[in-house]
Amino acid sequence: MGRSLKSAKAAGTRFEGSVAKFLAKAVDDDGIDRQVRTGAKDLGDIRGVRIWGQPVAIECKDVATMALPAWLREAEVERGNKDALVGVVVHKRRGTADPADQYVTMTLLDFAALIAGARPDVE
């Protein structure tokens, strides 16, 4: 039997909370937390994460079936909405609940921006 919408939302909320709590502790920044819902202009699931002084859009996914292309498109929309340096997807790694062991996926363009500290003009 699959998840109900209610249980799926609860799992997503728990996952987002664990990711935010881990990141806040790992980088010693109590400004990192779950993002308040912003309606049509989604800014991602975690707020307060910055690299090179610029915001990072983070989309969290706790689902059984991966859909990386769709998730990366969603992270890119959120990156644009937030005017962030990069958009990344944090997704559940089956078999572990430890937030430190979850996966992070991004495009190579976002990875280059992360390294350089600016969006490369190669598009």
PDB file of C-alpha atoms in Angstrom:
ATOM      1  CA  MET A   1       0.000   0.000   0.000  1.00  0.00           C
ATOM      2  CA  GLY A   2       1.339   3.421  -0.986  1.00  0.00           C
ATOM      3  CA  ARG A   3       1.429   6.595   1.013  1.00  0.00           C
ATOM      4  CA  SER A   4      -1.562   8.803   1.441  1.00  0.00           C
ATOM      5  CA  LEU A   5      -1.200  12.486   0.569  1.00  0.00           C
ATOM      6  CA  LYS A   6      -1.264  13.292   4.289  1.00  0.00           C
ATOM      7  CA  SER A   7       1.499  10.812   5.169  1.00  0.00           C
ATOM      8  CA  ALA A   8       3.584  11.923   2.179  1.00  0.00           C
ATOM      9  CA  LYS A   9       3.358  15.557   3.282  1.00  0.00           C
ATOM     10  CA  ALA A  10       4.286  14.584   6.848  1.00  0.00           C
ATOM     11  CA  ALA A  11       7.307  12.610   5.599  1.00  0.00           C
ATOM     12  CA  GLY A  12       8.382  15.563   3.445  1.00  0.00           C
ATOM     13  CA  THR A  13       8.049  17.965   6.355  1.00  0.00           C
ATOM     14  CA  ARG A  14      10.123  15.665   8.604  1.00  0.00           C
ATOM     15  CA  PHE A  15      12.773  15.280   5.894  1.00  0.00           C
ATOM     16  CA  GLU A  16      12.995  19.047   5.307  1.00  0.00           C
ATOM     17  CA  GLY A  17      13.290  19.602   9.061  1.00  0.00           C
ATOM     18  CA  SER A  18      16.087  17.049   9.401  1.00  0.00           C
ATOM     19  CA  VAL A  19      17.987  18.555   6.450  1.00  0.00           C
ATOM     20  CA  ALA A  20      17.642  22.097   7.832  1.00  0.00           C
ATOM     21  CA  LYS A  21      18.663  21.021  11.347  1.00  0.00           C
ATOM     22  CA  PHE A  22      21.696  19.134  10.038  1.00  0.00           C
ATOM     23  CA  LEU A  23      22.875  22.033   7.835  1.00  0.00           C
ATOM     24  CA  ALA A  24      22.373  24.588  10.623  1.00  0.00           C
ATOM     25  CA  LYS A  25      24.472  22.504  12.999  1.00  0.00           C
ATOM     26  CA  ALA A  26      27.084  21.492  10.405  1.00  0.00           C
ATOM     27  CA  VAL A  27      27.833  25.090   9.391  1.00  0.00           C
ATOM     28  CA  ASP A  28      26.997  26.626  12.795  1.00  0.00           C
ATOM     29  CA  ASP A  29      24.291  28.939  11.443  1.00  0.00           C
ATOM     30  CA  ASP A  30      21.017  29.185  13.346  1.00  0.00           C
ATOM     31  CA  GLY A  31      19.536  31.197  10.451  1.00  0.00           C
ATOM     32  CA  ILE A  32      19.100  27.995   8.442  1.00  0.00           C
ATOM     33  CA  ASP A  33      15.597  26.560   8.746  1.00  0.00           C
ATOM     34  CA  ARG A  34      12.652  25.243   6.758  1.00  0.00           C
ATOM     35  CA  GLN A  35      11.416  27.790   4.217  1.00  0.00           C
ATOM     36  CA  VAL A  36       7.994  29.271   4.812  1.00  0.00           C
ATOM     37  CA  ARG A  37       5.667  28.467   1.877  1.00  0.00           C
ATOM     38  CA  THR A  38       5.682  31.364  -0.577  1.00  0.00           C
ATOM     39  CA  GLY A  39       2.901  30.445  -2.977  1.00  0.00           C
ATOM     40  CA  ALA A  40       3.478  30.646  -6.720  1.00  0.00           C
ATOM     41  CA  LYS A  41       7.072  31.906  -6.409  1.00  0.00           C
ATOM     42  CA  ASP A  42       8.525  28.842  -4.681  1.00  0.00           C
ATOM     43  CA  LEU A  43      11.912  29.605  -3.100  1.00  0.00           C
ATOM     44  CA  GLY A  44      12.790  26.023  -2.171  1.00  0.00           C
ATOM     45  CA  ASP A  45      12.424  24.059   1.043  1.00  0.00           C
ATOM     46  CA  ILE A  46      15.344  25.371   3.128  1.00  0.00           C
ATOM     47  CA  ARG A  47      16.163  29.015   3.831  1.00  0.00           C
ATOM     48  CA  GLY A  48      19.286  30.730   5.060  1.00  0.00           C
ATOM     49  CA  VAL A  49      21.887  28.664   3.169  1.00  0.00           C
ATOM     50  CA  ARG A  50      24.523  30.812   1.511  1.00  0.00           C
ATOM     51  CA  ILE A  51      27.758  30.162  -0.328  1.00  0.00           C
ATOM     52  CA  TRP A  52      30.137  32.880  -1.443  1.00  0.00           C
ATOM     53  CA  GLY A  53      27.667  35.205   0.308  1.00  0.00           C
ATOM     54  CA  GLN A  54      24.916  34.252  -2.146  1.00  0.00           C
ATOM     55  CA  PRO A  55      21.713  32.298  -1.482  1.00  0.00           C
ATOM     56  CA  VAL A  56      21.318  28.640  -2.396  1.00  0.00           C
ATOM     57  CA  ALA A  57      17.932  27.197  -3.415  1.00  0.00           C
ATOM     58  CA  ILE A  58      17.420  23.735  -1.905  1.00  0.00           C
ATOM     59  CA  GLU A  59      14.625  21.402  -2.956  1.00  0.00           C
ATOM     60  CA  CYS A  60      14.122  18.382  -0.662  1.00  0.00           C
ATOM     61  CA  LYS A  61      12.599  15.103  -1.850  1.00  0.00           C
ATOM     62  CA  ASP A  62      11.637  12.112   0.313  1.00  0.00           C
ATOM     63  CA  VAL A  63      10.054   9.787  -2.236  1.00  0.00           C
ATOM     64  CA  ALA A  64      10.604   6.170  -3.253  1.00  0.00           C
ATOM     65  CA  THR A  65      10.978   6.813  -6.994  1.00  0.00           C
ATOM     66  CA  MET A  66      13.638   9.198  -8.247  1.00  0.00           C
ATOM     67  CA  ALA A  67      12.689  11.781 -10.864  1.00  0.00           C
ATOM     68  CA  LEU A  68      15.956  13.715 -11.146  1.00  0.00           C
ATOM     69  CA  PRO A  69      15.179  15.632 -14.372  1.00  0.00           C
ATOM     70  CA  ALA A  70      11.904  17.005 -12.960  1.00  0.00           C
ATOM     71  CA  TRP A  71      13.484  17.743  -9.587  1.00  0.00           C
ATOM     72  CA  LEU A  72      16.389  19.616 -11.180  1.00  0.00           C
ATOM     73  CA  ARG A  73      13.965  21.677 -13.284  1.00  0.00           C
ATOM     74  CA  GLU A  74      12.105  22.536 -10.068  1.00  0.00           C
ATOM     75  CA  ALA A  75      15.366  23.507  -8.317  1.00  0.00           C
ATOM     76  CA  GLU A  76      16.274  25.724 -11.292  1.00  0.00           C
ATOM     77  CA  VAL A  77      12.914  27.531 -11.127  1.00  0.00           C
ATOM     78  CA  GLU A  78      13.429  28.065  -7.399  1.00  0.00           C
ATOM     79  CA  ARG A  79      16.989  29.296  -8.031  1.00  0.00           C
ATOM     80  CA  GLY A  80      15.584  31.891 -10.414  1.00  0.00           C
ATOM     81  CA  ASN A  81      12.776  32.869  -8.040  1.00  0.00           C
ATOM     82  CA  LYS A  82      15.296  33.327  -5.239  1.00  0.00           C
ATOM     83  CA  ASP A  83      17.984  34.887  -7.476  1.00  0.00           C
ATOM     84  CA  ALA A  84      20.292  32.271  -5.959  1.00  0.00           C
ATOM     85  CA  LEU A  85      23.758  31.215  -7.034  1.00  0.00           C
ATOM     86  CA  VAL A  86      22.731  27.562  -7.417  1.00  0.00           C
ATOM     87  CA  GLY A  87      19.762  25.265  -7.056  1.00  0.00           C
ATOM     88  CA  VAL A  88      20.296  21.774  -5.630  1.00  0.00           C
ATOM     89  CA  VAL A  89      18.151  18.782  -4.780  1.00  0.00           C
ATOM     90  CA  VAL A  90      18.605  16.950  -1.478  1.00  0.00           C
ATOM     91  CA  HIS A  91      16.976  13.555  -1.848  1.00  0.00           C
ATOM     92  CA  LYS A  92      16.380  10.639   0.458  1.00  0.00           C
ATOM     93  CA  ARG A  93      18.882   7.834   0.463  1.00  0.00           C
ATOM     94  CA  ARG A  94      16.957   4.650   1.149  1.00  0.00           C
ATOM     95  CA  GLY A  95      18.155   2.609   4.091  1.00  0.00           C
ATOM     96  CA  THR A  96      19.341   5.490   6.255  1.00  0.00           C
ATOM     97  CA  ALA A  97      17.586   8.234   8.169  1.00  0.00           C
ATOM     98  CA  ASP A  98      20.837  10.056   9.005  1.00  0.00           C
ATOM     99  CA  PRO A  99      20.623  13.471   7.321  1.00  0.00           C
ATOM    100  CA  ALA A 100      24.393  13.474   6.752  1.00  0.00           C
ATOM    101  CA  ASP A 101      24.029  10.429   4.472  1.00  0.00           C
ATOM    102  CA  GLN A 102      21.416  11.885   2.092  1.00  0.00           C
ATOM    103  CA  TYR A 103      22.189  12.671  -1.540  1.00  0.00           C
ATOM    104  CA  VAL A 104      22.696  16.090  -3.126  1.00  0.00           C
ATOM    105  CA  THR A 105      22.224  16.417  -6.900  1.00  0.00           C
ATOM    106  CA  MET A 106      22.877  19.414  -9.122  1.00  0.00           C
ATOM    107  CA  THR A 107      23.738  20.210 -12.720  1.00  0.00           C
ATOM    108  CA  LEU A 108      27.337  20.644 -13.832  1.00  0.00           C
ATOM    109  CA  LEU A 109      26.545  24.330 -14.480  1.00  0.00           C
ATOM    110  CA  ASP A 110      25.502  24.734 -10.843  1.00  0.00           C
ATOM    111  CA  PHE A 111      28.599  22.858  -9.702  1.00  0.00           C
ATOM    112  CA  ALA A 112      30.789  25.232 -11.751  1.00  0.00           C
ATOM    113  CA  ALA A 113      28.961  28.210 -10.197  1.00  0.00           C
ATOM    114  CA  LEU A 114      29.593  26.742  -6.754  1.00  0.00           C
ATOM    115  CA  ILE A 115      33.310  26.440  -7.485  1.00  0.00           C
ATOM    116  CA  ALA A 116      33.608  29.887  -9.119  1.00  0.00           C
ATOM    117  CA  GLY A 117      31.259  31.795  -6.833  1.00  0.00           C
ATOM    118  CA  ALA A 118      29.386  33.181  -9.850  1.00  0.00           C
ATOM    119  CA  ARG A 119      27.153  31.823 -12.615  1.00  0.00           C
ATOM    120  CA  PRO A 120      29.424  31.015 -15.575  1.00  0.00           C
ATOM    121  CA  ASP A 121      28.531  32.726 -18.832  1.00  0.00           C
ATOM    122  CA  VAL A 122      28.592  29.509 -20.865  1.00  0.00           C
ATOM    123  CA  GLU A 123      24.898  28.863 -21.459  1.00  0.00           C
TER     124      GLU A 123
END
